[in-house]
mmCIF file of C-alpha atoms in Angstrom:
data_model
loop_
_atom_site.group_PDB
_atom_site.id
_atom_site.type_symbol
_atom_site.label_atom_id
_atom_site.label_comp_id
_atom_site.label_asym_id
_atom_site.label_seq_id
_atom_site.Cartn_x
_atom_site.Cartn_y
_atom_site.Cartn_z
ATOM 1 C CA UNK A 21 192.920 106.203 173.144
ATOM 2 C CA UNK A 22 192.790 108.516 176.260
ATOM 3 C CA UNK A 23 192.585 106.909 179.312
ATOM 4 C CA UNK A 24 192.280 108.691 182.896
ATOM 5 C CA UNK A 25 194.475 107.380 185.795
ATOM 6 C CA UNK A 26 191.415 105.535 187.317
ATOM 7 C CA UNK A 27 190.306 103.791 183.740
ATOM 8 C CA UNK A 28 193.997 102.560 183.279
ATOM 9 C CA UNK A 29 194.098 101.373 186.863
ATOM 10 C CA UNK A 30 191.074 99.245 186.237
ATOM 11 C CA UNK A 31 192.446 98.041 182.825
ATOM 12 C CA UNK A 32 195.628 97.028 184.830
ATOM 13 C CA UNK A 33 193.740 95.133 187.353
ATOM 14 C CA UNK A 34 191.636 93.539 184.993
ATOM 15 C CA UNK A 35 194.295 92.218 183.338
ATOM 16 C CA UNK A 36 195.893 90.660 186.278
ATOM 17 C CA UNK A 37 192.291 89.079 186.856
ATOM 18 C CA UNK A 38 192.505 87.403 183.811
ATOM 19 C CA UNK A 39 195.803 86.418 184.189
ATOM 20 C CA UNK A 40 195.491 84.700 187.170
ATOM 21 C CA UNK A 41 192.117 83.407 187.127
ATOM 22 C CA UNK A 42 190.898 82.743 183.615
ATOM 23 C CA UNK A 43 194.002 82.045 181.475
ATOM 24 C CA UNK A 44 194.469 78.263 180.555
ATOM 25 C CA UNK A 45 197.961 76.620 181.657
ATOM 26 C CA UNK A 46 197.457 74.394 178.456
ATOM 27 C CA UNK A 47 201.444 72.951 179.162
ATOM 28 C CA UNK A 48 201.724 72.939 182.840
ATOM 29 C CA UNK A 49 203.106 69.827 184.286
ATOM 30 C CA UNK A 50 200.322 68.035 186.239
ATOM 31 C CA UNK A 51 201.395 65.191 188.871
ATOM 32 C CA UNK A 52 199.158 62.513 189.522
ATOM 33 C CA UNK A 53 197.821 64.013 192.618
ATOM 34 C CA UNK A 54 196.787 66.941 190.733
ATOM 35 C CA UNK A 55 195.050 64.759 188.314
ATOM 36 C CA UNK A 56 192.810 62.976 190.684
ATOM 37 C CA UNK A 57 191.811 66.270 192.692
ATOM 38 C CA UNK A 58 190.878 67.633 189.129
ATOM 39 C CA UNK A 59 192.988 70.786 189.491
ATOM 40 C CA UNK A 60 191.727 73.130 187.431
ATOM 41 C CA UNK A 61 194.304 74.809 184.682
ATOM 42 C CA UNK A 62 194.254 78.099 185.866
ATOM 43 C CA UNK A 63 197.515 79.612 187.644
ATOM 44 C CA UNK A 64 195.275 80.783 190.893
ATOM 45 C CA UNK A 65 194.072 77.089 191.020
ATOM 46 C CA UNK A 66 196.898 75.589 190.898
ATOM 47 C CA UNK A 67 199.047 77.905 193.337
ATOM 48 C CA UNK A 68 195.814 77.590 195.960
ATOM 49 C CA UNK A 69 196.293 73.520 195.230
ATOM 50 C CA UNK A 70 200.071 73.790 195.972
ATOM 51 C CA UNK A 71 199.810 75.898 198.749
ATOM 52 C CA UNK A 72 197.303 73.322 200.633
ATOM 53 C CA UNK A 73 199.834 70.314 200.282
ATOM 54 C CA UNK A 74 202.026 69.312 203.007
ATOM 55 C CA UNK A 75 205.762 70.360 202.920
ATOM 56 C CA UNK A 76 204.290 73.723 201.334
ATOM 57 C CA UNK A 77 207.298 75.940 201.252
ATOM 58 C CA UNK A 78 206.100 79.483 200.756
ATOM 59 C CA UNK A 79 208.177 82.229 202.517
ATOM 60 C CA UNK A 80 207.265 85.770 203.755
ATOM 61 C CA UNK A 81 208.434 88.771 202.147
ATOM 62 C CA UNK A 82 208.019 92.630 203.018
ATOM 63 C CA UNK A 83 206.892 94.886 200.502
ATOM 64 C CA UNK A 84 210.219 96.415 200.381
ATOM 65 C CA UNK A 85 212.049 92.808 199.585
ATOM 66 C CA UNK A 86 209.498 92.257 196.915
ATOM 67 C CA UNK A 87 209.988 95.326 195.089
ATOM 68 C CA UNK A 88 214.042 94.953 195.485
ATOM 69 C CA UNK A 89 213.530 91.511 193.932
ATOM 70 C CA UNK A 90 211.658 92.954 191.065
ATOM 71 C CA UNK A 91 214.012 95.559 189.941
ATOM 72 C CA UNK A 92 215.837 95.658 186.646
ATOM 73 C CA UNK A 93 219.677 94.281 186.916
ATOM 74 C CA UNK A 94 222.324 95.910 185.507
ATOM 75 C CA UNK A 95 226.393 94.656 185.440
ATOM 76 C CA UNK A 96 228.747 96.987 187.935
ATOM 77 C CA UNK A 97 232.260 97.453 188.244
ATOM 78 C CA UNK A 98 233.942 98.448 191.489
ATOM 79 C CA UNK A 99 236.708 100.700 190.860
ATOM 80 C CA UNK A 100 239.359 102.893 193.049
ATOM 81 C CA UNK A 101 236.460 105.643 192.600
ATOM 82 C CA UNK A 102 233.524 104.211 193.725
ATOM 83 C CA UNK A 103 230.849 101.237 192.557
ATOM 84 C CA UNK A 104 229.700 102.147 188.647
ATOM 85 C CA UNK A 105 226.897 101.575 187.745
ATOM 86 C CA UNK A 106 225.816 102.604 184.079
ATOM 87 C CA UNK A 107 228.239 105.530 184.378
ATOM 88 C CA UNK A 108 227.264 106.830 187.395
ATOM 89 C CA UNK A 109 229.424 106.347 190.837
ATOM 90 C CA UNK A 110 228.127 105.331 194.009
ATOM 91 C CA UNK A 111 229.667 104.037 197.583
ATOM 92 C CA UNK A 112 227.943 102.310 200.417
ATOM 93 C CA UNK A 113 227.646 103.891 204.043
ATOM 94 C CA UNK A 114 226.020 99.907 205.291
ATOM 95 C CA UNK A 115 229.482 98.563 204.935
ATOM 96 C CA UNK A 116 233.120 98.883 204.229
ATOM 97 C CA UNK A 117 233.995 97.958 200.589
ATOM 98 C CA UNK A 118 237.647 98.991 200.819
ATOM 99 C CA UNK A 119 239.121 95.714 199.385
ATOM 100 C CA UNK A 120 236.512 95.397 196.830
ATOM 101 C CA UNK A 121 237.460 99.236 195.759
ATOM 102 C CA UNK A 122 240.957 98.271 195.179
ATOM 103 C CA UNK A 123 240.470 94.762 193.509
ATOM 104 C CA UNK A 124 238.033 96.333 190.794
ATOM 105 C CA UNK A 125 235.802 93.389 190.979
ATOM 106 C CA UNK A 126 232.639 92.705 188.855
ATOM 107 C CA UNK A 127 229.122 92.564 190.405
ATOM 108 C CA UNK A 128 225.117 92.766 190.014
ATOM 109 C CA UNK A 129 223.162 95.847 190.956
ATOM 110 C CA UNK A 130 219.440 96.328 190.902
ATOM 111 C CA UNK A 131 218.431 99.907 190.237
ATOM 112 C CA UNK A 132 215.161 101.989 189.567
ATOM 113 C CA UNK A 133 215.321 103.276 186.198
ATOM 114 C CA UNK A 134 212.933 106.496 187.759
ATOM 115 C CA UNK A 135 215.746 107.455 190.443
ATOM 116 C CA UNK A 136 219.655 106.956 190.054
ATOM 117 C CA UNK A 137 219.836 108.425 193.706
ATOM 118 C CA UNK A 138 220.059 104.761 194.990
ATOM 119 C CA UNK A 139 221.048 101.302 193.782
ATOM 120 C CA UNK A 140 221.362 98.177 195.253
ATOM 121 C CA UNK A 141 224.384 95.575 195.137
ATOM 122 C CA UNK A 142 223.162 92.032 195.139
ATOM 123 C CA UNK A 143 225.398 89.906 197.338
ATOM 124 C CA UNK A 144 225.002 86.537 198.650
ATOM 125 C CA UNK A 145 221.010 87.254 198.171
ATOM 126 C CA UNK A 146 221.100 90.452 200.114
ATOM 127 C CA UNK A 147 220.394 93.917 198.342
ATOM 128 C CA UNK A 148 222.937 96.333 199.956
ATOM 129 C CA UNK A 149 222.251 99.906 199.147
ATOM 130 C CA UNK A 150 224.557 102.291 197.818
ATOM 131 C CA UNK A 151 224.232 106.217 197.265
ATOM 132 C CA UNK A 152 224.987 108.430 194.294
ATOM 133 C CA UNK A 153 228.413 110.208 194.640
ATOM 134 C CA UNK A 154 227.917 112.975 192.105
ATOM 135 C CA UNK A 155 225.152 115.553 193.182
ATOM 136 C CA UNK A 156 224.622 116.527 189.697
ATOM 137 C CA UNK A 157 222.673 113.886 188.705
ATOM 138 C CA UNK A 158 220.819 113.766 192.179
ATOM 139 C CA UNK A 159 216.989 113.134 191.606
ATOM 140 C CA UNK A 160 217.159 112.709 187.888
ATOM 141 C CA UNK A 161 215.963 109.287 186.502
ATOM 142 C CA UNK A 162 218.802 107.060 184.086
ATOM 143 C CA UNK A 163 216.854 108.604 181.246
ATOM 144 C CA UNK A 164 217.555 112.100 182.153
ATOM 145 C CA UNK A 165 221.210 111.439 182.985
ATOM 146 C CA UNK A 166 221.765 109.398 179.400
ATOM 147 C CA UNK A 167 220.669 112.578 177.731
ATOM 148 C CA UNK A 168 222.608 114.822 179.641
ATOM 149 C CA UNK A 169 225.632 112.332 179.065
ATOM 150 C CA UNK A 170 224.804 112.481 175.357
ATOM 151 C CA UNK A 171 224.452 115.972 175.320
ATOM 152 C CA UNK A 172 227.700 116.498 176.898
ATOM 153 C CA UNK A 173 229.507 113.974 174.596
ATOM 154 C CA UNK A 174 227.885 115.904 171.512
ATOM 155 C CA UNK A 175 229.457 119.329 172.908
ATOM 156 C CA UNK A 176 232.864 117.872 173.487
ATOM 157 C CA UNK A 177 233.019 116.038 170.122
ATOM 158 C CA UNK A 178 232.154 119.358 168.425
ATOM 159 C CA UNK A 179 234.473 121.366 170.218
ATOM 160 C CA UNK A 180 237.210 118.853 169.362
ATOM 161 C CA UNK A 181 236.801 118.877 165.846
ATOM 162 C CA UNK A 182 237.387 122.921 166.364
ATOM 163 C CA UNK A 183 240.446 122.318 168.568
ATOM 164 C CA UNK A 184 241.747 119.874 165.529
ATOM 165 C CA UNK A 185 240.992 122.389 162.604
ATOM 166 C CA UNK A 186 242.670 125.146 165.285
ATOM 167 C CA UNK A 187 245.813 123.246 165.882
ATOM 168 C CA UNK A 188 245.868 122.509 161.606
#
């Protein structure tokens, strides 16, 4: 099927609306209070009921905090050459990580698959921004970079074979 951006947005919005207002949560663990209040088994009804309860503990977040929380995670490693994330080197201007670079500890980083320019180190619930060191990958997504690295590896592997033939 071919959809315009507007048609695709409508499909997504209708899916979200259905997911939150018409999808039945059959296995949700109802409490006695919920049963007395006859809370409907839809996600939005359960959420609204919980929000109205005394002691509701919702926190406000900015859109940036929400986006960072939803980014995919990957293992990262501090080395003397920088923070390595998916084979790329990063450095931070926000905080001094000299001790971490020297000890070589493992870490977790959040990243945007569409842009390798920035990753975020997760440390004690905070997101610390790290910038890409290698300018040749600037402005590219992780998919493009993987293709570049694979092409380079293929060239090197071919040269190694030719080099071996020449030495023999």
